[in-house]
Coordinates of C-alpha atoms (C1' of nucleotides) in Angstrom, one line a residue:
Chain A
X1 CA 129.4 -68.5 32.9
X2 CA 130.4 -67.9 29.5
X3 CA 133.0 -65.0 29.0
X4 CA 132.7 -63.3 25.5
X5 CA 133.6 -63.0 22.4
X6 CA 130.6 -65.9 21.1
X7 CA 131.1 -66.9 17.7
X8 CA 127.7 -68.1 15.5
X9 CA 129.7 -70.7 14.1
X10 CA 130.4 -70.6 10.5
X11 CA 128.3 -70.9 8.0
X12 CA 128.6 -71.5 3.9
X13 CA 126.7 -70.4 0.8
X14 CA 127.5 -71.7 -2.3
X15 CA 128.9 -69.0 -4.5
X16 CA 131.4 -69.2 -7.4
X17 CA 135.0 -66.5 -7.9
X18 CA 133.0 -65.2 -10.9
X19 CA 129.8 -64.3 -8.7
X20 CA 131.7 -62.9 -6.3
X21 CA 135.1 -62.4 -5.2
X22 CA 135.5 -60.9 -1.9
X23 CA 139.6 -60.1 -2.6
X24 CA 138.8 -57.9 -5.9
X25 CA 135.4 -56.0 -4.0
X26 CA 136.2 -55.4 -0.4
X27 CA 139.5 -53.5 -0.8
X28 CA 139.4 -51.3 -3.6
X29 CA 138.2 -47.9 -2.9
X30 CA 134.2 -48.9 -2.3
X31 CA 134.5 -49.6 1.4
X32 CA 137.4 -48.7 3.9
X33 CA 137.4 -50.4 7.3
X34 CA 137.6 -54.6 6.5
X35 CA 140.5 -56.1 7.9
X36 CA 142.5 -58.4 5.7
X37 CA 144.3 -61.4 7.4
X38 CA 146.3 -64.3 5.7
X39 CA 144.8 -67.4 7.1
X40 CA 148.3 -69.5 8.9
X41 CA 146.5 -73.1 8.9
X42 CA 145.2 -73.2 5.1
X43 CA 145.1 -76.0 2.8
X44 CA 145.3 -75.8 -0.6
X45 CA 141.5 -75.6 -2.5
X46 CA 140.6 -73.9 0.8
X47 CA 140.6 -70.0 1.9
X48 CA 143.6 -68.8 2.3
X49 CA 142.7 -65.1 3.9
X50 CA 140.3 -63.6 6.2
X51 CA 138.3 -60.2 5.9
X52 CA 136.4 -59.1 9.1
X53 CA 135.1 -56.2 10.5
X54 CA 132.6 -54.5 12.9
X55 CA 129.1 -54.3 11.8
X56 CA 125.6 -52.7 13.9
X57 CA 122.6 -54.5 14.2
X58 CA 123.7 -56.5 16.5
X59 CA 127.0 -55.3 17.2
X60 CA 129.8 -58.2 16.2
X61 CA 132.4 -58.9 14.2
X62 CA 131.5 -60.5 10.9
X63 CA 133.9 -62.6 9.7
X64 CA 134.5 -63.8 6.3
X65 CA 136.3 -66.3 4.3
X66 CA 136.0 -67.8 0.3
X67 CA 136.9 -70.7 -1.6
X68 CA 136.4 -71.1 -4.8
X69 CA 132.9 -72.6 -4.2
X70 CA 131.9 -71.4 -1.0
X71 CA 131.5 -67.9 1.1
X72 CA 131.8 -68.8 4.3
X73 CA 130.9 -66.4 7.2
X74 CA 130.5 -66.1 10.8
X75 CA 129.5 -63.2 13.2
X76 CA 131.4 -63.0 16.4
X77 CA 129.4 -61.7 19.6
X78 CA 130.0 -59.6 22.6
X79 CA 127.4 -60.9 24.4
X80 CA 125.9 -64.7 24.0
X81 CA 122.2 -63.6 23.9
X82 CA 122.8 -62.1 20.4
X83 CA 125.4 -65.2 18.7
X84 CA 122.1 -67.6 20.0
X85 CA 119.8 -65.1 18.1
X86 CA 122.2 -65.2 15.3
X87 CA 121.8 -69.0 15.3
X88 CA 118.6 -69.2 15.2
X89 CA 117.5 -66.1 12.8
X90 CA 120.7 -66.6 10.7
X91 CA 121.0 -62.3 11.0
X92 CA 124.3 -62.5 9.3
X93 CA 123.3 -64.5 6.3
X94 CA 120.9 -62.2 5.7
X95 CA 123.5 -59.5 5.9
X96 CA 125.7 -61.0 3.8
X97 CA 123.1 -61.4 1.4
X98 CA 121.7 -57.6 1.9
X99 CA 125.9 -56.5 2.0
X100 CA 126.9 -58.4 -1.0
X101 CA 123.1 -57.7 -3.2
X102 CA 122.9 -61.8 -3.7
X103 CA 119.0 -61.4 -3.7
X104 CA 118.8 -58.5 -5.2
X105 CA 121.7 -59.1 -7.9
X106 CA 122.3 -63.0 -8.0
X107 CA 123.8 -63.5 -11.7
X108 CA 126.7 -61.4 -11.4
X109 CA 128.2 -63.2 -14.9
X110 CA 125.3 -62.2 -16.2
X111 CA 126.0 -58.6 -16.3
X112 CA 129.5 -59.6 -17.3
X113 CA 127.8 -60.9 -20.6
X114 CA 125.6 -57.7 -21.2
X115 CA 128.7 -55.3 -20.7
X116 CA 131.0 -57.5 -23.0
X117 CA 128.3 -57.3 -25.3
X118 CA 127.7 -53.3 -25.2
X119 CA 131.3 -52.7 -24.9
X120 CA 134.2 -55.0 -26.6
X121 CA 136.4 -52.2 -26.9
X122 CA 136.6 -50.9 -22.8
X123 CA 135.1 -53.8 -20.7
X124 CA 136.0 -56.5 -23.6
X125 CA 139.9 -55.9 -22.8
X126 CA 139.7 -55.3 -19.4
X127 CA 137.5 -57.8 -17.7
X128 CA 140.6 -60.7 -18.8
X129 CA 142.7 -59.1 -16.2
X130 CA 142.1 -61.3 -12.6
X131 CA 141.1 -58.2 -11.2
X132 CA 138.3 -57.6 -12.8
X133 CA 136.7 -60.9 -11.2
X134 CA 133.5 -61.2 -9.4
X135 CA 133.7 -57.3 -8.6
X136 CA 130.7 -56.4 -6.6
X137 CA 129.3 -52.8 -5.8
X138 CA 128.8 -53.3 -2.1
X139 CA 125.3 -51.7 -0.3
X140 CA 126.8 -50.0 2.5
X141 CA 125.2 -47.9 5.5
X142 CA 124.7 -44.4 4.2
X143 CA 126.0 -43.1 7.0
X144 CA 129.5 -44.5 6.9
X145 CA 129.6 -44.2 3.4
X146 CA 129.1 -40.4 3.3
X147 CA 131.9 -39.5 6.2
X148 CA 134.4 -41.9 3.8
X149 CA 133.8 -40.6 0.5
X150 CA 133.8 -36.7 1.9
X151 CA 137.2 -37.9 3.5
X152 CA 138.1 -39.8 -0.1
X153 CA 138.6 -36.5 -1.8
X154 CA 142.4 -36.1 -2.8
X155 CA 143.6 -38.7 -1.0
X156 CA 144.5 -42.7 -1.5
X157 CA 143.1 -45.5 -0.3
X158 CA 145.8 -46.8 2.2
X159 CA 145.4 -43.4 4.1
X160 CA 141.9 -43.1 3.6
X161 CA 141.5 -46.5 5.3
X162 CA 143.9 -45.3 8.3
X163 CA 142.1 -42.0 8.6
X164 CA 138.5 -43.9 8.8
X165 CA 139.8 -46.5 11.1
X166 CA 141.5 -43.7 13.4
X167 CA 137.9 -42.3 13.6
X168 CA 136.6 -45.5 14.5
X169 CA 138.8 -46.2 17.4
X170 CA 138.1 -42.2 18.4
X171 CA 134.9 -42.3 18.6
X172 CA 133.7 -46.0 19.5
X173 CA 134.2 -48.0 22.0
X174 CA 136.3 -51.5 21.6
X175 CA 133.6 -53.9 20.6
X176 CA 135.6 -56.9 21.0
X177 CA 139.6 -58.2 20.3
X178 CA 140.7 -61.5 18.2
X179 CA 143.5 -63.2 17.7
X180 CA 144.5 -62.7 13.8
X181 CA 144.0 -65.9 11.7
X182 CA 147.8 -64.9 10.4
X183 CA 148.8 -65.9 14.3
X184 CA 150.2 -62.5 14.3
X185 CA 149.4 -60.1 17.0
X186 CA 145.5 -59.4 17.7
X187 CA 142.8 -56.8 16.1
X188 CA 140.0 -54.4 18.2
X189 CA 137.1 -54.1 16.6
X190 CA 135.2 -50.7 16.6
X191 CA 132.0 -49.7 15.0
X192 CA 131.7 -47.2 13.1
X193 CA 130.9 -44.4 15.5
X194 CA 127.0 -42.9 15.3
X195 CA 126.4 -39.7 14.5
X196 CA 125.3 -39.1 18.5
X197 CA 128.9 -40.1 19.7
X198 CA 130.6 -37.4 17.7
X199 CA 132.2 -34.4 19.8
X200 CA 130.6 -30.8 19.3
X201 CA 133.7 -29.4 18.8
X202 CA 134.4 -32.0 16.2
X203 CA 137.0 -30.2 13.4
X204 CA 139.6 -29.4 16.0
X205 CA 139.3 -33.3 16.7
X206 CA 139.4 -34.1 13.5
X207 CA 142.2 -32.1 11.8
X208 CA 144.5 -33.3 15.2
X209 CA 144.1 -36.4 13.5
X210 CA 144.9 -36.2 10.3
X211 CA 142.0 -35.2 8.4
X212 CA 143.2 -31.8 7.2
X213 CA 140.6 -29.4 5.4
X214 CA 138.2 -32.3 5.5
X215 CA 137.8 -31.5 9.4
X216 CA 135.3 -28.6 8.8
X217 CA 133.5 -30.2 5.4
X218 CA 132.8 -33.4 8.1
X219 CA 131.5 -30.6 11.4
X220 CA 129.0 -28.7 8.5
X221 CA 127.9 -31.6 7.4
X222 CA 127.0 -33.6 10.5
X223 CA 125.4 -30.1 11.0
X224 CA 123.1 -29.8 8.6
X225 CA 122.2 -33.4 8.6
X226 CA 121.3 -32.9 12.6
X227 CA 118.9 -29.7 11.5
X228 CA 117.9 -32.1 9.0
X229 CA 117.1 -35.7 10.7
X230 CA 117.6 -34.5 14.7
X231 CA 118.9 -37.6 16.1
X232 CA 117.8 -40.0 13.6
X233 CA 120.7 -39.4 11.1
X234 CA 121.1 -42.8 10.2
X235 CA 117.8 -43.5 9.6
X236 CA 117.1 -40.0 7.8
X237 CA 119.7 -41.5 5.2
X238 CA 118.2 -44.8 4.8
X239 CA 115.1 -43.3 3.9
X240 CA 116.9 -41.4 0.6
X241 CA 117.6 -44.8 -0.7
X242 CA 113.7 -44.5 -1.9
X243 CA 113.8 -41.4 -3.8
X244 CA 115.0 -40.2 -6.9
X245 CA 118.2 -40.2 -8.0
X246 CA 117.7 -36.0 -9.0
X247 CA 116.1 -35.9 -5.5
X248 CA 119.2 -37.4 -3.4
X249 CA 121.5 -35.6 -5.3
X250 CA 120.4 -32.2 -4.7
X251 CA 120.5 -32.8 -1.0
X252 CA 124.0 -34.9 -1.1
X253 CA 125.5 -31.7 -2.7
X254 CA 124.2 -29.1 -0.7
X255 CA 126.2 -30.7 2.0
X256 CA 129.6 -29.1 2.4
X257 CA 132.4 -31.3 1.1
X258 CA 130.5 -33.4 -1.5
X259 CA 130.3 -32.3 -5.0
X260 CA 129.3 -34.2 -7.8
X261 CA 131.6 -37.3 -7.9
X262 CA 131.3 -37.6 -3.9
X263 CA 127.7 -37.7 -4.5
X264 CA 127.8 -40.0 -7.5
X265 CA 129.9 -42.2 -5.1
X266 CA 127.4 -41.9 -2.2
X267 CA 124.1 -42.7 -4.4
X268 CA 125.9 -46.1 -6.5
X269 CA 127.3 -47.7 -3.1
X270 CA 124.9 -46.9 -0.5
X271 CA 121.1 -46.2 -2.2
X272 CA 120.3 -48.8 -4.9
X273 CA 121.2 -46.3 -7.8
X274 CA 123.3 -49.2 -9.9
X275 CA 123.4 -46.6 -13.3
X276 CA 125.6 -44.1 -11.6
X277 CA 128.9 -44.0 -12.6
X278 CA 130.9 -41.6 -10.6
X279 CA 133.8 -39.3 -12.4
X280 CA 137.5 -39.2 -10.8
X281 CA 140.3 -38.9 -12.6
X282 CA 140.8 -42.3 -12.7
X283 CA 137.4 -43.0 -14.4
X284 CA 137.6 -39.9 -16.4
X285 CA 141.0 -41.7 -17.8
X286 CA 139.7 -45.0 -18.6
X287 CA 137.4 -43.7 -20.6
X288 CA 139.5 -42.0 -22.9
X289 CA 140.9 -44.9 -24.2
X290 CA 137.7 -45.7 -25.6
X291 CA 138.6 -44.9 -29.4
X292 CA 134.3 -43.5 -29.8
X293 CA 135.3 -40.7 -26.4
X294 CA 135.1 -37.1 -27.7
X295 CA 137.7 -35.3 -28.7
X296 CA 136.6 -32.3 -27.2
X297 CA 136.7 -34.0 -23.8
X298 CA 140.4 -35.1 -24.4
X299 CA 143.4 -33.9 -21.5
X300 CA 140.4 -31.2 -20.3
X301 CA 140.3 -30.0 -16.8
X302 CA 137.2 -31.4 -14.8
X303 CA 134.9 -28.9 -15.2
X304 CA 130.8 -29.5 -14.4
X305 CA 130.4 -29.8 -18.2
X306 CA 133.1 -32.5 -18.5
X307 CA 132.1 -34.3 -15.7
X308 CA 128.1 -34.6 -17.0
X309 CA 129.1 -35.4 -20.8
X310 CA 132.1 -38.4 -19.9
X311 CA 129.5 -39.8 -17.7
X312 CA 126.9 -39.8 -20.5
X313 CA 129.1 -41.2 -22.8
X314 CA 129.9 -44.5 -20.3
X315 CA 126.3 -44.8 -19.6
X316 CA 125.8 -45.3 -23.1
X317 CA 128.3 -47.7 -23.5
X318 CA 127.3 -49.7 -20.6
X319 CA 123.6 -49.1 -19.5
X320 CA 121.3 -49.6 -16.5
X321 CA 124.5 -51.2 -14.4
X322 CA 126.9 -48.9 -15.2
X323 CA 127.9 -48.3 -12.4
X324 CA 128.6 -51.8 -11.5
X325 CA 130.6 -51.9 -14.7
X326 CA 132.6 -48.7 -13.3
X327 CA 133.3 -50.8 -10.5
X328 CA 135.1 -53.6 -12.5
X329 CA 137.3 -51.1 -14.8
X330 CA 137.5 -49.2 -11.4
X331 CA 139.3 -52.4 -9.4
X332 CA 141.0 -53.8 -12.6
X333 CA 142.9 -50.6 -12.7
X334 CA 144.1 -50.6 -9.4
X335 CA 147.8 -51.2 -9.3
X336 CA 148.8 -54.8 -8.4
X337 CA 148.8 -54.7 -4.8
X338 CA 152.6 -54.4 -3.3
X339 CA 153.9 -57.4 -2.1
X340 CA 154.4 -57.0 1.7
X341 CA 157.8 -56.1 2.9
X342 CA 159.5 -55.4 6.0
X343 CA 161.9 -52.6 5.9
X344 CA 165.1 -53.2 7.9
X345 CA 168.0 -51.8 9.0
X346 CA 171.1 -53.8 9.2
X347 CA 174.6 -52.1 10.5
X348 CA 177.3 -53.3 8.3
X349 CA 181.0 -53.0 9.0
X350 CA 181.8 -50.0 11.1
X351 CA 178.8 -47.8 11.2
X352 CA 177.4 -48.2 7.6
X353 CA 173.7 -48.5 7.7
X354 CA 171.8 -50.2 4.9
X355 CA 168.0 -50.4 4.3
X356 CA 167.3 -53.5 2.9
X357 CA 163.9 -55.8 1.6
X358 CA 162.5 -58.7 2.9
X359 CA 160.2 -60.9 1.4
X360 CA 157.5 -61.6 4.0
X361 CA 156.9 -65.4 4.7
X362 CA 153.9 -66.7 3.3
X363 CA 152.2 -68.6 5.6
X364 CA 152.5 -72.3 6.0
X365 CA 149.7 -74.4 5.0
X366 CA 148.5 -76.8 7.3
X367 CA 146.4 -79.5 6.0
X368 CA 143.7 -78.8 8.4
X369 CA 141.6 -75.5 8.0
X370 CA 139.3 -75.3 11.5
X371 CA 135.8 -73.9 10.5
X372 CA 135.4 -73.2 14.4
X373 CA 135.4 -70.0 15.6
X374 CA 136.6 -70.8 18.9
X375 CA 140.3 -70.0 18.0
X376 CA 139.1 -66.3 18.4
X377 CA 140.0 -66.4 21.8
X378 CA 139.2 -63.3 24.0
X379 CA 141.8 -61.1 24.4
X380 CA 140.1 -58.0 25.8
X381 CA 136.6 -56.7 25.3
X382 CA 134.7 -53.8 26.8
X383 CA 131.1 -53.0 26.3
X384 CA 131.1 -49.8 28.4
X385 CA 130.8 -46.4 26.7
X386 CA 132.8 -44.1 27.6
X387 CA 132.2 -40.5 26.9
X388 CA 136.4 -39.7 26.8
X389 CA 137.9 -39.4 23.4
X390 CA 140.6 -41.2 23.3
X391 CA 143.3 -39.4 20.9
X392 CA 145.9 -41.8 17.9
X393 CA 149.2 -41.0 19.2
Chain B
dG1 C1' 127.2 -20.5 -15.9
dT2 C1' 132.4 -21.2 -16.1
dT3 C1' 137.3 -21.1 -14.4
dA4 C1' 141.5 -20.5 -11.5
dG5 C1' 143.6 -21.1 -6.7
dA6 C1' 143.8 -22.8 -2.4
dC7 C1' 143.4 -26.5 0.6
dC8 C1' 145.7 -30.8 4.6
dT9 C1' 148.9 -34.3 4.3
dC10 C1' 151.8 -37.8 2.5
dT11 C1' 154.8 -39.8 -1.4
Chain C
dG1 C1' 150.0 -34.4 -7.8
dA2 C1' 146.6 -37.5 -5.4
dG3 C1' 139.5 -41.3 -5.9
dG4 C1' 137.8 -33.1 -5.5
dT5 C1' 135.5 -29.2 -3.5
dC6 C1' 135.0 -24.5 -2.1
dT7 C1' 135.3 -19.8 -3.0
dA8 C1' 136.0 -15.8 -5.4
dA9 C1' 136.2 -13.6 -9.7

DNA sequence: GTTAGACCTCT
DNA sequence: GAGGTCTAA
């Protein structure tokens, strides 16, 4: 008898950096809970990190990795039943494809053309930086997407990403452990939890961990959405991806803890409404550099009148896909990301304590890069729900 | 309809 | 002050 996890084997599809590049789309401020892993046995021409994380329908891990002419991917299974189906149906290409908009969105460069066109002076000087390539707006569960962006609001995205991934482990079970590609140490997998497997007495919960005023916005919410949709939540929000974007955003913002831009943000990356170009700070910012922006609009407060007229003004600068534009000026803005140190204290002398950098080790590459799976060896898994909530320390 | 403060928590 | 929003004037 097999023991778990079962890996589908990977898998390729040809697809170029400037199509897509997972390293400038997955981490920056769209979606929350991938792991990122430097790959230890790389070669050079040949992916160097791993993203992964726990997706629904089946339950796995999916697993993904990019050279500069391939995405490769794999799901990893609890159970074999589901990797053979996998096999046969090919369930995570099609979620890559559905994840990533291939189908729906295939000429990524294409855009890139249009914008440079509409826009020399903003996206003309921006989309040089390295950043700025292959950026795609992901389509995300609806679901997950509305808890993030409600727990987005005044905060950053490294603490974001720890507050969403405490919630994971909270409130869903280990789906399955692997050994990280970077040979260090080993990663649980959680789903993200349904709304059914949320605590009544959720805010309590929630601020314990870190959430702060967000606790109660998150408690209403689920609230209203349950009076809403009963038990069917999820599927309540899935059906909003096929109204009107007037429609959805009515009933986003009546939600407690999601205003305009949380509802902007909601409706671009999680219901097929690619014009939507959401208004932070950061956003509000880039657009003032555009020498055409308004004068009246300059170093003003946010206000509802603010917000509608700066958005105007970048949808007519960038059109139907503005919002997929937002998302390149968006990720080309991020700060470099910091090189990773370890902190360490050395005692000098006597009792003289000194903090001092070190470089991390990048990872040696090994001239052989296994596509196999099977180095995700089992560590621990548990498929068993339980109904205790198990508190970060 | 518009505009201050407050709000959790961490840097 | 930060990838805002709520509430009360």
């Amino acid at each position: 008898m097999s023991r778990p996890p079962f890996p589908s084997g990977w898998s390729s599809i040809p697809l170029s950096l400037k199509n897509l590049t997972l390293a400038n789309s997955l981490p920056v401020g769209q979606s929350f809970l991938w792991h990122r892993h430097a790959i230890a046995s790389s070669t050079p021409g040949c992916p160097t990190e791993e993203f992964s994380r726990a997706v629904d329908n089946p339950p796995r891990v999916v697993c993904l990795r990019q050279s500069p002419s391939h995405l490769y991917y794999t799901g990893v299974y609890p159970n074999e039943h589901d990797a053979l189906a996998d096999l046969r149906r090919g369930i995570t290409k099609d979620w890559v494809n559905d994840y990533f908009q291939l189908k729906a969105h295939p000429e990524l460069e294409k855009m890139y053309d249009d914008w440079r066109a509409r826009d020399p002076e903003l996206f003309g000087k921006v989309e040089v930086n390295k950043r700025a390539v292959g950026v795609r707006v992901l389509r995300q569960d609806p679901w997950e997407c509305l808890i993030a962006f409600i727990t987005s609001t005044n905060n950053h995205i490294p603490r974001i990403t720890s507050l969403l991934h405490r919630f994971s482990q909270s409130f869903s079970p280990p789906l399955v452990t692997l050994h990280n590609p970077d040979n260090d140490g080993e990663t649980t997998y959680h789903l993200f939890p349904t709304p059914t497997a949320l605590p009544t007495k959720l805010e309590a919960l929630l601020r314990s961990m870190g959430f702060g005023y967000r606790a109660s916005f998150i408690e209403s919410s689920l609230q209203t959405l349950e009076e809403e949709f009963k038990e069917e939540i999820e599927a309540g929000l899935l059906r909003w991806r096929n109204q009107d974007v007037d429609t959805v955003r009515e009933k986003l913002v009546a939600l407690k803890g999601v205003g305009r831009k949380v509802a902007d943000c909601v409706m671009l990356m999680c219901m097929d409404k690619p014009s939507l170009i959401p208004i932070d700070t950061h956003v509000a910012a880039i657009a003032a550099r555009h020498p055409a922006f308004p004068s009246r609009l300059r170093n003003k407060p946010m206000s509802k009148q603010v917000y509608d007229e700066t958005q105007q003004f970048l949808l007519d600068r960038w059109g139907p896909m503005g919002g997929w534009c937002q998302a390149v000026m968006f990720a080309a803005d991020l700060p470099e990301p910091k090189p990773k140190v370890k902190v360490v204290k050395t005692k000098v002398n006597t009792s003289v304590t000194v903090k001092r950098k070190l470089e991390e080790v990048s990872p040696t590459l090994n001239l052989k890069r296994t596509r196999s799976a099977t180095r995700l060896e089992l560590k621990q898994t548990r498929t068993i729900v339980t109904d205790e909530v198990k508190m970060e320390e």
